[in-house]
Tab-separated table of C-alpha atoms in Angstrom:
chain	number	residue	atom	x	y	z
A	233	MET	CA	-18.557	10.805	-8.241
A	234	LEU	CA	-15.929	13.178	-9.823
A	235	HIS	CA	-13.618	11.973	-12.462
A	236	THR	CA	-10.396	13.507	-13.272
A	237	VAL	CA	-8.490	12.859	-16.829
A	238	ASN	CA	-5.076	14.531	-16.958
A	239	LYS	CA	-3.655	12.861	-20.164
A	240	SER	CA	-4.129	13.923	-23.749
A	241	PRO	CA	-6.743	11.850	-25.662
A	242	MET	CA	-4.423	11.556	-28.552
A	243	GLN	CA	-1.859	10.001	-26.133
A	244	THR	CA	-3.914	7.292	-24.204
A	245	ASN	CA	-7.335	5.801	-23.691
A	246	ASP	CA	-7.918	7.348	-20.426
A	247	LEU	CA	-10.544	9.844	-21.499
A	248	ALA	CA	-12.567	7.014	-23.579
A	249	SER	CA	-12.358	4.718	-20.795
A	250	CYS	CA	-13.385	7.280	-18.224
A	251	LEU	CA	-16.349	8.572	-20.327
A	252	ALA	CA	-17.303	4.678	-20.632
A	253	HIS	CA	-17.587	4.595	-17.049
A	254	LEU	CA	-18.830	8.021	-16.222
A	255	GLY	CA	-22.292	6.856	-15.514
A	256	ASP	CA	-24.247	9.983	-14.045
A	257	GLY	CA	-20.785	11.453	-12.680
A	258	ARG	CA	-18.924	14.525	-13.534
A	259	LEU	CA	-15.934	15.120	-15.434
A	260	LEU	CA	-13.053	17.454	-14.813
A	261	LEU	CA	-10.063	17.790	-17.520
A	262	ILE	CA	-6.776	18.951	-15.961
A	263	GLU	CA	-3.331	18.930	-16.978
A	264	ASP	CA	-2.806	17.385	-20.684
A	265	GLY	CA	-6.307	16.316	-20.494
A	266	VAL	CA	-7.497	19.718	-21.236
A	267	TYR	CA	-6.544	19.061	-24.844
A	268	GLY	CA	-9.837	17.004	-24.995
A	269	ALA	CA	-12.001	20.097	-24.397
A	270	ILE	CA	-10.906	21.696	-27.692
A	271	ALA	CA	-13.760	22.024	-29.943
A	272	GLY	CA	-13.960	19.991	-33.286
A	273	THR	CA	-11.519	17.358	-31.797
A	274	GLY	CA	-12.516	13.686	-31.777
A	275	ALA	CA	-12.588	13.900	-27.957
A	276	ALA	CA	-14.646	16.736	-27.985
A	277	LYS	CA	-17.477	14.776	-29.789
A	278	GLN	CA	-16.879	11.815	-27.462
A	279	LEU	CA	-17.753	14.011	-24.361
A	280	ALA	CA	-20.374	16.018	-26.010
A	281	ALA	CA	-23.357	14.133	-24.380
A	282	PRO	CA	-22.473	14.734	-20.681
A	283	ALA	CA	-21.134	18.196	-21.617
A	284	SER	CA	-24.479	19.324	-23.060
A	285	GLU	CA	-25.954	18.153	-19.484
A	286	GLY	CA	-23.282	20.116	-17.698
A	287	ARG	CA	-21.433	17.613	-16.473
A	288	VAL	CA	-17.996	18.246	-17.860
A	289	TYR	CA	-15.513	20.707	-16.724
A	290	VAL	CA	-11.851	22.062	-17.694
A	291	LEU	CA	-9.264	23.793	-15.519
A	292	GLY	CA	-8.822	27.276	-16.752
A	293	PRO	CA	-5.162	27.517	-15.792
A	294	ASP	CA	-4.156	24.227	-17.594
A	295	LEU	CA	-5.691	25.833	-20.613
A	296	GLU	CA	-4.004	29.141	-20.429
A	297	ALA	CA	-0.581	27.335	-19.786
A	298	ARG	CA	-1.156	25.309	-22.987
A	299	GLY	CA	-2.113	28.221	-25.140
A	300	VAL	CA	-5.682	27.090	-25.390
A	301	ASP	CA	-7.853	29.947	-25.597
A	302	GLN	CA	-11.236	29.253	-23.601
A	303	SER	CA	-13.303	30.589	-26.597
A	304	THR	CA	-12.144	27.297	-28.364
A	305	VAL	CA	-13.530	25.038	-25.652
A	306	ALA	CA	-16.116	22.706	-26.898
A	307	ASP	CA	-19.864	23.559	-26.277
A	308	GLY	CA	-21.263	22.603	-22.968
A	309	VAL	CA	-17.716	22.244	-21.331
A	310	GLN	CA	-17.517	24.674	-18.389
A	311	VAL	CA	-14.138	26.408	-17.510
A	312	VAL	CA	-13.148	26.484	-13.697
A	313	ASP	CA	-10.348	27.753	-11.638
A	314	TYR	CA	-8.467	26.083	-8.725
A	315	ASN	CA	-11.390	27.201	-6.189
A	316	GLY	CA	-13.830	25.454	-8.633
A	317	PHE	CA	-11.960	22.448	-8.742
A	318	VAL	CA	-11.923	22.373	-4.811
A	319	ARG	CA	-15.811	22.872	-4.984
A	320	LEU	CA	-16.255	20.204	-7.499
A	321	VAL	CA	-14.656	17.694	-5.119
A	322	ALA	CA	-16.435	18.959	-2.368
A	323	GLU	CA	-19.796	18.749	-3.778
A	324	HIS	CA	-19.511	15.582	-6.099
A	325	GLY	CA	-16.661	13.544	-4.555
A	326	PRO	CA	-15.228	11.029	-3.944
A	327	HIS	CA	-12.645	11.459	-6.819
A	328	GLN	CA	-11.497	9.114	-9.161
A	329	ALA	CA	-8.307	9.840	-11.067
A	330	TRP	CA	-8.130	8.120	-14.383
A	331	VAL	CA	-4.250	8.182	-14.352
B	137	MET	CA	-5.254	-6.482	14.709
B	138	SER	CA	-5.425	-5.991	18.472
B	139	ASP	CA	-8.644	-4.966	20.289
B	140	GLU	CA	-6.717	-2.079	21.676
B	141	PHE	CA	-5.960	-0.660	18.214
B	142	GLU	CA	-9.228	-1.296	16.969
B	143	ASP	CA	-10.954	0.707	19.883
B	144	ASP	CA	-9.220	3.766	18.797
B	145	PHE	CA	-10.969	3.868	15.295
B	146	PRO	CA	-14.411	2.390	15.903
B	147	GLY	CA	-16.593	1.942	12.942
B	148	GLU	CA	-14.118	3.627	10.386
B	149	VAL	CA	-14.557	0.930	7.656
B	150	LYS	CA	-14.429	2.449	4.300
B	151	ARG	CA	-15.181	0.885	0.794
B	152	PHE	CA	-11.674	1.218	-0.978
B	153	MET	CA	-11.543	0.055	-4.491
B	154	PHE	CA	-8.126	-0.184	-6.310
B	155	VAL	CA	-8.438	0.511	-9.789
B	156	ASN	CA	-5.854	-1.236	-12.363
B	157	ARG	CA	-5.677	-0.125	-15.752
B	158	LYS	CA	-2.045	-0.752	-16.913
B	159	ALA	CA	-0.097	-3.842	-18.137
B	160	PRO	CA	2.167	-5.435	-15.391
B	161	HIS	CA	5.817	-5.014	-16.377
B	162	GLY	CA	6.207	-1.945	-18.506
B	163	THR	CA	5.679	0.424	-15.659
B	164	ILE	CA	5.708	0.146	-11.769
B	165	TYR	CA	2.171	0.869	-11.333
B	166	ALA	CA	0.792	-2.787	-10.996
B	167	LEU	CA	3.272	-3.707	-8.264
B	168	GLU	CA	2.868	-0.565	-6.367
B	169	SER	CA	-0.946	-1.197	-6.563
B	170	LEU	CA	-0.360	-4.695	-5.192
B	171	GLU	CA	1.947	-3.218	-2.520
B	172	VAL	CA	-0.744	-0.718	-1.173
B	173	VAL	CA	-3.620	-3.544	-1.409
B	174	LEU	CA	-1.579	-5.708	0.748
B	175	ILE	CA	-0.939	-2.713	3.109
B	176	SER	CA	-4.393	-1.756	3.228
B	177	ALA	CA	-5.411	-5.609	4.443
B	178	ALA	CA	-3.860	-4.431	7.674
B	179	PHE	CA	-6.460	-1.703	7.927
B	180	ASP	CA	-9.495	-3.858	8.132
B	181	GLN	CA	-11.062	-2.078	5.278
B	182	ASP	CA	-13.903	-3.003	2.668
B	183	VAL	CA	-11.504	-3.510	-0.186
B	184	SER	CA	-11.997	-4.236	-3.744
B	185	LEU	CA	-9.714	-4.600	-6.771
B	186	ALA	CA	-11.086	-3.572	-10.183
B	187	PHE	CA	-9.153	-4.872	-13.473
B	188	LEU	CA	-9.976	-3.063	-16.657
B	189	ASP	CA	-8.066	-1.948	-19.973
B	190	ASP	CA	-4.554	-3.102	-19.925
B	191	GLY	CA	-4.865	-4.007	-16.227
B	192	VAL	CA	-6.228	-7.218	-16.997
B	193	PHE	CA	-2.701	-8.298	-18.302
B	194	GLN	CA	-1.834	-8.341	-14.505
B	195	LEU	CA	-3.824	-11.342	-14.021
B	196	ARG	CA	-2.467	-13.297	-16.897
B	197	LYS	CA	-1.399	-16.782	-16.527
B	198	GLY	CA	2.291	-17.885	-17.350
B	199	GLN	CA	4.160	-14.881	-16.529
B	200	ASN	CA	7.647	-15.165	-15.547
B	201	ALA	CA	9.241	-11.538	-15.049
B	202	ASN	CA	12.173	-13.466	-13.664
B	203	VAL	CA	13.552	-13.477	-17.174
B	204	LEU	CA	13.661	-9.818	-16.981
B	205	GLU	CA	15.263	-9.906	-13.431
B	206	MET	CA	12.218	-8.264	-12.156
B	207	LYS	CA	10.018	-9.372	-9.123
B	208	ASN	CA	7.512	-11.865	-10.581
B	209	PHE	CA	4.625	-10.616	-8.497
B	210	ALA	CA	1.695	-12.283	-10.513
B	211	PRO	CA	1.334	-15.463	-8.014
B	212	THR	CA	0.628	-12.833	-5.079
B	213	TYR	CA	-2.874	-12.305	-6.619
B	214	ARG	CA	-3.510	-15.772	-5.521
B	215	ALA	CA	-2.480	-14.858	-1.708
B	216	LEU	CA	-4.902	-12.134	-1.530
B	217	GLU	CA	-7.770	-14.372	-0.236
B	218	GLY	CA	-5.409	-15.147	2.797
B	219	TYR	CA	-5.535	-11.583	3.567
B	220	ASP	CA	-9.578	-11.292	3.291
B	221	ILE	CA	-9.298	-9.562	-0.063
B	222	GLU	CA	-11.740	-11.576	-2.048
B	223	LYS	CA	-13.358	-8.917	-4.174
B	224	LEU	CA	-11.638	-8.953	-7.663
B	225	TYR	CA	-13.664	-7.546	-10.412
B	226	VAL	CA	-12.607	-7.668	-13.949
B	227	GLU	CA	-14.233	-6.008	-16.726
B	228	ARG	CA	-15.589	-8.365	-19.337
B	229	GLU	CA	-15.187	-5.899	-22.526
B	230	SER	CA	-11.640	-5.375	-21.441
B	231	LEU	CA	-10.957	-9.232	-21.465
B	232	GLU	CA	-12.799	-9.739	-24.618
B	233	GLU	CA	-10.834	-6.778	-26.563
B	234	ARG	CA	-7.696	-8.695	-25.488
B	235	GLY	CA	-8.728	-11.894	-26.682
B	236	MET	CA	-8.717	-13.484	-22.973
B	237	THR	CA	-11.233	-15.417	-20.888
B	238	THR	CA	-11.156	-16.404	-17.326
B	239	ASP	CA	-9.320	-19.523	-18.028
B	240	ASP	CA	-6.202	-17.070	-18.892
B	241	LEU	CA	-6.428	-15.739	-15.317
B	242	VAL	CA	-4.302	-16.644	-12.316
B	243	VAL	CA	-7.146	-16.384	-9.727
B	244	PRO	CA	-10.918	-16.836	-9.457
B	245	VAL	CA	-12.286	-13.504	-10.150
B	246	GLU	CA	-15.852	-11.770	-10.577
B	247	VAL	CA	-16.419	-10.758	-14.262
B	248	VAL	CA	-18.603	-7.789	-14.622
B	249	ASP	CA	-19.774	-5.898	-17.682
B	250	ARG	CA	-18.847	-2.266	-18.097
B	251	ALA	CA	-22.136	-0.982	-16.713
B	252	ARG	CA	-21.656	-3.032	-13.507
B	253	MET	CA	-18.145	-1.672	-13.173
B	254	THR	CA	-19.378	1.688	-13.483
B	255	ALA	CA	-21.818	1.080	-10.528
B	256	LEU	CA	-19.307	-0.506	-8.519
B	257	MET	CA	-17.058	2.574	-9.028
B	258	ALA	CA	-19.776	4.836	-8.034
B	259	GLU	CA	-20.634	2.863	-4.830
B	260	GLN	CA	-16.963	3.532	-3.173
B	261	GLU	CA	-15.973	5.948	-0.746
B	262	VAL	CA	-12.209	5.889	-1.861
B	263	VAL	CA	-10.750	5.123	-5.257
B	264	MET	CA	-7.026	4.815	-5.686
B	265	SER	CA	-6.099	4.581	-9.389
B	266	PHE	CA	-3.156	2.625	-10.785
């Protein structure tokens, strides 16, 4: 299953709740959810385990729009573009949005 | 549903889960979810509802949204059984974090722990989040 989180982890518990239900699924951070991918944040620590297994992604255009350089993304988190988003849905769907 | 209509969609039954994670009256999500659930009942799908995080407040007994001049929809959860929607899963941890037990809920539910909820979500073909 592919999970998406689109809210800042400082604003809601969506990311925390998603991670608690991630199981062996994949996580893609989009929109304001991308703030959770910044290295050194509390959120980045929370997603370190699945990230180390290559199961966490962040949408590049949403990083760029917010002035978050890809070099500041936490270890193991993979940056994808819109085609990558589509590929994730195709390969790891169904999709669950934590809105 | 008529046989004629069913013949147009043979075997198209999917596992749908409606995931409810928000308290009932501060936003429109809970009511919208309930509306979509009732619509889904008309399509003979395998429907389940999940309540976790603040979503468990949707099922709390004693609500009276009429004092806010809003629709008091909590009693509607008791009508779901009449639409053959009988799988209501409530997460134990979410209840406990909010000081609630099944005695506080308007309808009988199946209480599941977080691990079981995770597995139930992963079994679905379509997940709609509210």
